[in-house]
XYZ file of N, CA and C in Angstrom:
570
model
N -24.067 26.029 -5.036
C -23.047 25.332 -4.267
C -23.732 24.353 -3.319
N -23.221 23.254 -3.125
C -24.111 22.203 -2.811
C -23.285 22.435 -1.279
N -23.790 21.550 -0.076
C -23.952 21.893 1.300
C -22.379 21.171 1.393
N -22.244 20.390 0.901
C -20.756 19.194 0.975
C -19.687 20.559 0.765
N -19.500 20.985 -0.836
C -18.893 21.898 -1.278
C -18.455 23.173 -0.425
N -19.863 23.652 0.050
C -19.622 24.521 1.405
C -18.629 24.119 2.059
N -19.057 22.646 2.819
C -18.455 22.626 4.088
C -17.064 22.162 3.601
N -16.361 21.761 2.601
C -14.717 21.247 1.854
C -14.727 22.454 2.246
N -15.322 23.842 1.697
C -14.528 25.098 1.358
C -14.088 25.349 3.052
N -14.967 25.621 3.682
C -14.612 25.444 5.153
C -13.307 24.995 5.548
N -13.178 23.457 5.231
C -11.923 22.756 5.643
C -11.429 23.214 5.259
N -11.123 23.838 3.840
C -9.614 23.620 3.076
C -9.342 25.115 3.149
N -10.276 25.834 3.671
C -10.107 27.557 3.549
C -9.928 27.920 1.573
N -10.820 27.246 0.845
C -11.206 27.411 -0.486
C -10.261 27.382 -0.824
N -9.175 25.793 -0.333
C -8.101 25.823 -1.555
C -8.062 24.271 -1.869
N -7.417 24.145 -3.061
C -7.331 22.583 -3.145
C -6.806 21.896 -2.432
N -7.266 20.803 -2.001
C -6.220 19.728 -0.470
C -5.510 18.875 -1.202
N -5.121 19.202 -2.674
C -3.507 18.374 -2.270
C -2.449 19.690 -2.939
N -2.976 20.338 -3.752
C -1.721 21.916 -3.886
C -1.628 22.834 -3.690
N -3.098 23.162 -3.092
C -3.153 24.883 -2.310
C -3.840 25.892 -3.057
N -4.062 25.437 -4.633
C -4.440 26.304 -5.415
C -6.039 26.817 -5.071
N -6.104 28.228 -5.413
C -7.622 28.564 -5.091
C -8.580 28.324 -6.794
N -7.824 28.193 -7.551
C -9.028 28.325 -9.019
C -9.545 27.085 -9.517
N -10.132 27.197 -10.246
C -11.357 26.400 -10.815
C -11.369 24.649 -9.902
N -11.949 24.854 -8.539
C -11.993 23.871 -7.401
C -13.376 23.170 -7.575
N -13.395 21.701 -7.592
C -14.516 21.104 -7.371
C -14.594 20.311 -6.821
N -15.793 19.395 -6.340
C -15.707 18.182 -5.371
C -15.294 17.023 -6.076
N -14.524 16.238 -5.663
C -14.334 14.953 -6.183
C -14.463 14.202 -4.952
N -15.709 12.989 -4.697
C -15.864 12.160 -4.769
C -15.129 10.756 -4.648
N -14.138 10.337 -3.458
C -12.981 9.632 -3.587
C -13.858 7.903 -3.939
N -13.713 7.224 -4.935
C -14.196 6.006 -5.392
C -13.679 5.119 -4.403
N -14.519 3.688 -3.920
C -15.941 3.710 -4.735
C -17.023 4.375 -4.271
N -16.169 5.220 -3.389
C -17.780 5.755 -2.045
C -18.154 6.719 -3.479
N -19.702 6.893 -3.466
C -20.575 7.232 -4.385
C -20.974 8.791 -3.753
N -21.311 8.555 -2.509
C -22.347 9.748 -1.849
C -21.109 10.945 -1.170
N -21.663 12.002 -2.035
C -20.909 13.503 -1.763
C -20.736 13.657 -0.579
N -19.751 13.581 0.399
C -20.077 13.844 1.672
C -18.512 14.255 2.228
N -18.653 14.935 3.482
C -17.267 15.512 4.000
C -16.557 14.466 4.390
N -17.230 13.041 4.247
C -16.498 11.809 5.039
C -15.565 10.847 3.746
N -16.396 11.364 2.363
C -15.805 10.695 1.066
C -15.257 12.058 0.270
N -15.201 13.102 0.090
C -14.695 13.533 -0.932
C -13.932 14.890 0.015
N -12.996 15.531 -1.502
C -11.737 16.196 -0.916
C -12.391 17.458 -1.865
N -11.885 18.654 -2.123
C -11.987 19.822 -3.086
C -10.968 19.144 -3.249
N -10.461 19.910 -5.061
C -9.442 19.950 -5.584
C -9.418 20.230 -6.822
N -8.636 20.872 -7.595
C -8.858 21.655 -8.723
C -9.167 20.785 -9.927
N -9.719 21.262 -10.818
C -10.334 20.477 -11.779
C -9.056 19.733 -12.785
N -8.304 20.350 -12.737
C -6.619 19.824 -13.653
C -6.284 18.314 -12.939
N -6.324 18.368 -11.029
C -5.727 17.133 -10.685
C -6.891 16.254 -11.207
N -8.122 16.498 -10.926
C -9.282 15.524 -11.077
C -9.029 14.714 -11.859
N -8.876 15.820 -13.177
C -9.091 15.326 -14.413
C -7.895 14.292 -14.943
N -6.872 14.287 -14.388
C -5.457 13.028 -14.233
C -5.722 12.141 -13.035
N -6.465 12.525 -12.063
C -7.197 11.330 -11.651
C -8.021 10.283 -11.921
N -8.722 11.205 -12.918
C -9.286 10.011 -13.960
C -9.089 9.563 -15.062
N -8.082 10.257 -15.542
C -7.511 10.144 -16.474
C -5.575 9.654 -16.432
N -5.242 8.528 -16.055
C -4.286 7.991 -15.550
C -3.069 8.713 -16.864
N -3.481 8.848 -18.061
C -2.693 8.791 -19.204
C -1.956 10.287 -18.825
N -2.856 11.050 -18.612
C -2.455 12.843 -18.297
C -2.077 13.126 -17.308
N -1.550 11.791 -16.667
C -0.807 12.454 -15.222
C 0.491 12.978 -15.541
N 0.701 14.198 -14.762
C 1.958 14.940 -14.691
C 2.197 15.511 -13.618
N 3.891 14.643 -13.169
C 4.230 14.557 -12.019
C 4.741 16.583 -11.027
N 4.721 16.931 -11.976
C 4.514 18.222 -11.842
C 3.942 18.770 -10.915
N 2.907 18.529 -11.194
C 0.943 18.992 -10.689
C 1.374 18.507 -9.509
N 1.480 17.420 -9.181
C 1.701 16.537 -8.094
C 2.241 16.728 -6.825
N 3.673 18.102 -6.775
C 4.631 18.121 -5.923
C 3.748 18.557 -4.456
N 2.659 18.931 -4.441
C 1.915 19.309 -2.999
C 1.477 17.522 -1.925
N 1.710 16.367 -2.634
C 1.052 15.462 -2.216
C 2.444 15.333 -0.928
N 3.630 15.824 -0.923
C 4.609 15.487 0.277
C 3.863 16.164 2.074
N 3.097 17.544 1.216
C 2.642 18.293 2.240
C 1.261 17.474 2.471
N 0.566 17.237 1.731
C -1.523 16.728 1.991
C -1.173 15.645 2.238
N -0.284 14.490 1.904
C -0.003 13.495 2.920
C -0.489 13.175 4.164
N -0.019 14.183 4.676
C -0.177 14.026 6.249
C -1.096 14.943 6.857
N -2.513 15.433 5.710
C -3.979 15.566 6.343
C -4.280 14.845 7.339
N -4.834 15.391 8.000
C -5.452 14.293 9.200
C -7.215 13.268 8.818
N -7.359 14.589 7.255
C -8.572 13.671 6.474
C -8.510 12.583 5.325
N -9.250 11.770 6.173
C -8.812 10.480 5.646
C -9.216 10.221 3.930
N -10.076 11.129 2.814
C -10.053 11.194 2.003
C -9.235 11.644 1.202
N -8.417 12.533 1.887
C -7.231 13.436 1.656
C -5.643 12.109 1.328
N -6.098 11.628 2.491
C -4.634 10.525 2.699
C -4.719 9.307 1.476
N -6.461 9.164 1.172
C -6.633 7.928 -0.083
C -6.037 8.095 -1.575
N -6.445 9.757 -1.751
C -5.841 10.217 -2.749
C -4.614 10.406 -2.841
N -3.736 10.836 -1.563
C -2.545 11.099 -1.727
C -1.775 9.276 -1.791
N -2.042 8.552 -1.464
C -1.668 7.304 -1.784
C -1.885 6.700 -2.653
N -2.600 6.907 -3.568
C -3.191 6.199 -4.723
C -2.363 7.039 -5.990
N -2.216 8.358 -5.686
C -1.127 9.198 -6.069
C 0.130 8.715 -6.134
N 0.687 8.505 -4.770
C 2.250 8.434 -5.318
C 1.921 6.704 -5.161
N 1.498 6.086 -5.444
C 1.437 4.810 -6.295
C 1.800 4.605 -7.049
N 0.777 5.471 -7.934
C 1.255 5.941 -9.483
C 2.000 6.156 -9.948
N 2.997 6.997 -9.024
C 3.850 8.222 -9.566
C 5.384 7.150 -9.342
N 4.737 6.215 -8.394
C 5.933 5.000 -7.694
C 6.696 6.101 -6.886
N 6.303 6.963 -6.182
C 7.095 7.390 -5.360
C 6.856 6.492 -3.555
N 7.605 5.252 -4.025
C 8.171 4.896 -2.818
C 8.757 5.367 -1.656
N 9.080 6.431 -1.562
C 9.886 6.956 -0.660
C 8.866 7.573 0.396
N 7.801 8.616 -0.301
C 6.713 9.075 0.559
C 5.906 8.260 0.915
N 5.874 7.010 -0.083
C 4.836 5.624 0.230
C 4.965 5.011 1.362
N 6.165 4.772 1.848
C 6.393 4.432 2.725
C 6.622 5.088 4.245
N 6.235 6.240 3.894
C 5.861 7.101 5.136
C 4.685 7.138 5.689
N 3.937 6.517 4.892
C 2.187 6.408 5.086
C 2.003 5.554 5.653
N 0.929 5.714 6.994
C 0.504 4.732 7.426
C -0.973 5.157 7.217
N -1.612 4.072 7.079
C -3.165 3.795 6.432
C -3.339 2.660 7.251
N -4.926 2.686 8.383
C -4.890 1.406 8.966
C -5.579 0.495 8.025
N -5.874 -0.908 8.488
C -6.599 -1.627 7.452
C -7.635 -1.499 6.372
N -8.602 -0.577 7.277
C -9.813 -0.268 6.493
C -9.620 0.587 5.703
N -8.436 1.718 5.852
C -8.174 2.855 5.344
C -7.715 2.478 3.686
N -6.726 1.362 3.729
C -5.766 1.108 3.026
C -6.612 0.078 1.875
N -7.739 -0.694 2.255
C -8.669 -1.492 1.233
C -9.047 -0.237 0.395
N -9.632 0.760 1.046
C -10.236 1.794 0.273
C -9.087 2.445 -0.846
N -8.151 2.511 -0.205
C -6.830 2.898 -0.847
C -6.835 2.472 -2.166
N -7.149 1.064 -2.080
C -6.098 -0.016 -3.114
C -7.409 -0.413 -4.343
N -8.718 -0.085 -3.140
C -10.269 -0.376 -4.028
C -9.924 0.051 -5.670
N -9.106 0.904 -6.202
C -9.394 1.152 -7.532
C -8.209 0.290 -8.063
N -7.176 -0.706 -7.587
C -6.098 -0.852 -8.183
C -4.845 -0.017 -8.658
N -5.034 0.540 -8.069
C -3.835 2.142 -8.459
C -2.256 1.000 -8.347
N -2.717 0.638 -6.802
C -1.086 -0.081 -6.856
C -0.560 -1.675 -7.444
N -1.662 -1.744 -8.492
C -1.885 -3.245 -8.806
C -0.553 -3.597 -9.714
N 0.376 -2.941 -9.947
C 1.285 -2.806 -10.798
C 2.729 -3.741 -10.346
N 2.547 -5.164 -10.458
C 3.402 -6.275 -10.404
C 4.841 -5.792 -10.662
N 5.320 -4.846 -11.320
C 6.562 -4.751 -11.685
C 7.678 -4.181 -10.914
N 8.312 -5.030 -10.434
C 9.119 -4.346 -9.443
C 8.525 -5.197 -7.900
N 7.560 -5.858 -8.076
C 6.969 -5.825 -6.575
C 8.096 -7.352 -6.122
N 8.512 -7.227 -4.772
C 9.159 -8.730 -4.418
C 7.436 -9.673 -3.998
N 8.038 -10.886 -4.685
C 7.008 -11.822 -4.816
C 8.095 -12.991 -3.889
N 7.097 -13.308 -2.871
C 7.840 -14.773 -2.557
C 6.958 -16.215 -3.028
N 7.820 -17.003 -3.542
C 6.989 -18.000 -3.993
C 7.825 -19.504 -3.551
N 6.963 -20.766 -2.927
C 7.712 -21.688 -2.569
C 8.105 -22.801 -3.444
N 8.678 -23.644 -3.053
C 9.512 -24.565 -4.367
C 8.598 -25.153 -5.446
N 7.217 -24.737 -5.225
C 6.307 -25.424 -6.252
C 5.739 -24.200 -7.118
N 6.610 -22.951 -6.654
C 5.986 -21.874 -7.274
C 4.500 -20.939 -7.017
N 4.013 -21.516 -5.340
C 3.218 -21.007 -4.685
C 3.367 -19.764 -4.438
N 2.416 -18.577 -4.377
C 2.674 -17.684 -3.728
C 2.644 -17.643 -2.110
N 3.284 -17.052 -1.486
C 3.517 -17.115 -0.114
C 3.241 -15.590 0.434
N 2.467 -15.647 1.564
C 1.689 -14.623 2.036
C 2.762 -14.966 3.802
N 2.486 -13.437 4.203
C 2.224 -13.543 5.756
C 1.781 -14.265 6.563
N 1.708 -15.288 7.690
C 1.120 -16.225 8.156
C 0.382 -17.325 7.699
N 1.599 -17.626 6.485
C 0.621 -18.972 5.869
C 1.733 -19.618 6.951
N 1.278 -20.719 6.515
C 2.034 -22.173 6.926
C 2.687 -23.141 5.925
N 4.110 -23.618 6.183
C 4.809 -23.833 5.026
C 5.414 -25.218 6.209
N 6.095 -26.512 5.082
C 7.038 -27.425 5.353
C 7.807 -27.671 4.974
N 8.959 -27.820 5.417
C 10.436 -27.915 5.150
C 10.238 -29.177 4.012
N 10.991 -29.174 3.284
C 10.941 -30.274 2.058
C 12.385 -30.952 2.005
N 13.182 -30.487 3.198
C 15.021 -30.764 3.365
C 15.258 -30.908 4.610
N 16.256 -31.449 4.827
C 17.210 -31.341 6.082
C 17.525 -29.999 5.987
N 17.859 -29.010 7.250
C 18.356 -27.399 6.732
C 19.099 -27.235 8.369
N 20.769 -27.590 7.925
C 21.522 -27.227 9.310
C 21.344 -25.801 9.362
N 20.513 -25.285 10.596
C 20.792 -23.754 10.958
C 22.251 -23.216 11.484
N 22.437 -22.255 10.794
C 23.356 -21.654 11.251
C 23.428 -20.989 13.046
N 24.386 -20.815 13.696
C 24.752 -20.757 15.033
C 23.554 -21.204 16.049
N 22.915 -22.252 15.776
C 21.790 -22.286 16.523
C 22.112 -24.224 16.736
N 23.255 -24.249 16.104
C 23.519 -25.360 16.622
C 22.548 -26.965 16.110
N 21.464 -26.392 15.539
C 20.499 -28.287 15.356
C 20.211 -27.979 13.712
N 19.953 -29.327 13.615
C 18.997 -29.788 11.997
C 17.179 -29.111 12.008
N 16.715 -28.216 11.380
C 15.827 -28.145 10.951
C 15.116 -29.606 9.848
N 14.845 -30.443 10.467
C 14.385 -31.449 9.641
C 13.324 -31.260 8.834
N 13.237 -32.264 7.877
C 12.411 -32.321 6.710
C 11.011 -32.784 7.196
N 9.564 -32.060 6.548
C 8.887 -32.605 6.855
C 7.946 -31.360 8.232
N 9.282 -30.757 8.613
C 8.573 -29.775 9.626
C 7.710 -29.187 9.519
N 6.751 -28.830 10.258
C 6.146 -27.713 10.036
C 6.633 -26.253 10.714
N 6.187 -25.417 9.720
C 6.834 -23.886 10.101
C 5.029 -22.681 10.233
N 4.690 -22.853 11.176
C 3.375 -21.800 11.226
C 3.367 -20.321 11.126
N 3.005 -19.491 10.561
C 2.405 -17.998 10.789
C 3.947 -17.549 10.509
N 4.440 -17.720 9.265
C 5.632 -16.999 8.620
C 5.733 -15.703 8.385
N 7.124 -14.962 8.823
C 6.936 -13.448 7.926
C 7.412 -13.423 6.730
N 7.232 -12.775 6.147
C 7.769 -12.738 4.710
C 9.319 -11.700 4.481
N 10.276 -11.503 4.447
C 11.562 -11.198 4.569
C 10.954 -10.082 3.073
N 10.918 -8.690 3.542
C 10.147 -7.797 2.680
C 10.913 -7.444 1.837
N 12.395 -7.457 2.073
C 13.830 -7.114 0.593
C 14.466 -7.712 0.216
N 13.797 -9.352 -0.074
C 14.151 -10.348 -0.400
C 12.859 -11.452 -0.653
N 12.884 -11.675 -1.723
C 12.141 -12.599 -1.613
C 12.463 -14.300 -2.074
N 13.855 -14.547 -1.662
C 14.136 -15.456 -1.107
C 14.158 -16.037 0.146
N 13.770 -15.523 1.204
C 13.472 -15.025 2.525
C 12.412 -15.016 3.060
N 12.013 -15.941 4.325
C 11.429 -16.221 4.894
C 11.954 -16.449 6.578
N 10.975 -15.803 6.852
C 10.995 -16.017 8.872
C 9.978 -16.687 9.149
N 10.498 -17.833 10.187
C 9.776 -18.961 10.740
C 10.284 -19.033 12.044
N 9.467 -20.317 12.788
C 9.857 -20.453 14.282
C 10.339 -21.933 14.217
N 11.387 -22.808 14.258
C 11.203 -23.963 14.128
C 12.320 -24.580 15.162
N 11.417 -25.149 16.154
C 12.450 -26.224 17.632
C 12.177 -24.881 18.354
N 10.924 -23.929 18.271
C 11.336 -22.840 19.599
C 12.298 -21.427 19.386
N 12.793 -21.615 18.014
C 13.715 -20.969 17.451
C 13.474 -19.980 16.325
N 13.896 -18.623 16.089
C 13.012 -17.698 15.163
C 14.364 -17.823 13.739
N 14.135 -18.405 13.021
C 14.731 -18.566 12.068
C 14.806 -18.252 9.916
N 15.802 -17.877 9.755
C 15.519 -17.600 8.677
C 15.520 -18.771 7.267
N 14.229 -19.253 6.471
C 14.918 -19.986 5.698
C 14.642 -19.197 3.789
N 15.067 -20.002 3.103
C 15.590 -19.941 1.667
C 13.857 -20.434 1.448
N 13.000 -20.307 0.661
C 11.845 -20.576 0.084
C 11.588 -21.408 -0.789
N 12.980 -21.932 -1.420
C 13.518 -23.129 -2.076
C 12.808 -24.558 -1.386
N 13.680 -24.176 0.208
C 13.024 -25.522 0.714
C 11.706 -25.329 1.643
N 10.841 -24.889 0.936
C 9.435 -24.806 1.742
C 8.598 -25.201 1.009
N 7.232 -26.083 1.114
C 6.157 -26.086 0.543
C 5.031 -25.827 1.093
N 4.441 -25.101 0.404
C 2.893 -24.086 1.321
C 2.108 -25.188 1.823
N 1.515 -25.507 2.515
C 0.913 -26.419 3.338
C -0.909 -25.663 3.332
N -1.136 -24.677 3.491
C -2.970 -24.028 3.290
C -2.733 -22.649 3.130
């Protein structure tokens, strides 16, 4: 038993950290971190491993402990359980997760959630993709609603949010004003 293995068994009180089970437990190694250590890898029984690496043999079954290991306070624990219900598209627990920046690159490092289908894409009238704090210009006249003035053509609109259940939808600031426009009339500017 290698010194890492020890010390998982320690944490987890010799059970797997995402279903509790005590049998056939080994270290896995959360990718791309390489080196065995209590800071990169979780115990966990050789069945999840093996649908961890093996995307085809996942069964959502196996799975039902990730609502509880979720909310480990170890952060190898939280990579797997997100990269998990990725997979599984369980949105609902997905969105209970918070992962800070650095947490969440590591998260995404294998592509688990690379899966376009379903995702809202905002894109501007030239078919740009549009990110968070790009910078976009009005390509129209656009009377705002109760705000009384013309959003003119030509504007610039800086450090946009992206309207996350819609991706016709965009938030901008334009005359001083926090406003919503259509993505129709925007063109990405950098």
């Amino acid at each position: 038993m290698s010194i890492t293995e020890k010390k998982l068994k320690d944490r987890s009180g010799s059970k797997c950290e995402i279903s509790g089970s005590e049998e056939n437990l080994v270290v896995y190694t959360v990718p791309p971190k390489t080196d065995e250590s209590l800071e990169n890898s979780i115990l966990i029984t050789q069945n999840l491993k093996n649908q961890i690496e093996n995307p085809e043999t996942t069964n959502p079954d196996d799975w039902r402990g990730l609502n509880e290991s979720m909310w480990s306070e170890h952060l190898p624990i939280q990579i797997v359980c997100w990269r998990m219900l990725a997979r599984l598209k369980n949105h609902d627990l997905l969105d209970m997760m918070y992962l800070d920046e650095d947490a969440l690159a590591w998260a995404k490092a294998t592509g688990e959630a690379d899966d376009d289908e379903g995702k809202i894409i905002h894109k501007d009238s030239n078919g740009n993709i549009l990110k968070d704090g790009d910078s976009v210009v009005l390509i129209k006249d656009l009377d705002v609603k109760g705000a009384n003035f013309t959003a003119k053509r030509g504007a610039a609109v800086h450090n946009i949010k992206l309207v996350w259940d819609d991706a016709n939808l965009i938030e901008g600031r334009v005359e001083n004003q926090s406003i919503y426009i259509l993505t129709q009339y925007v063109k990405k500017t950098k």
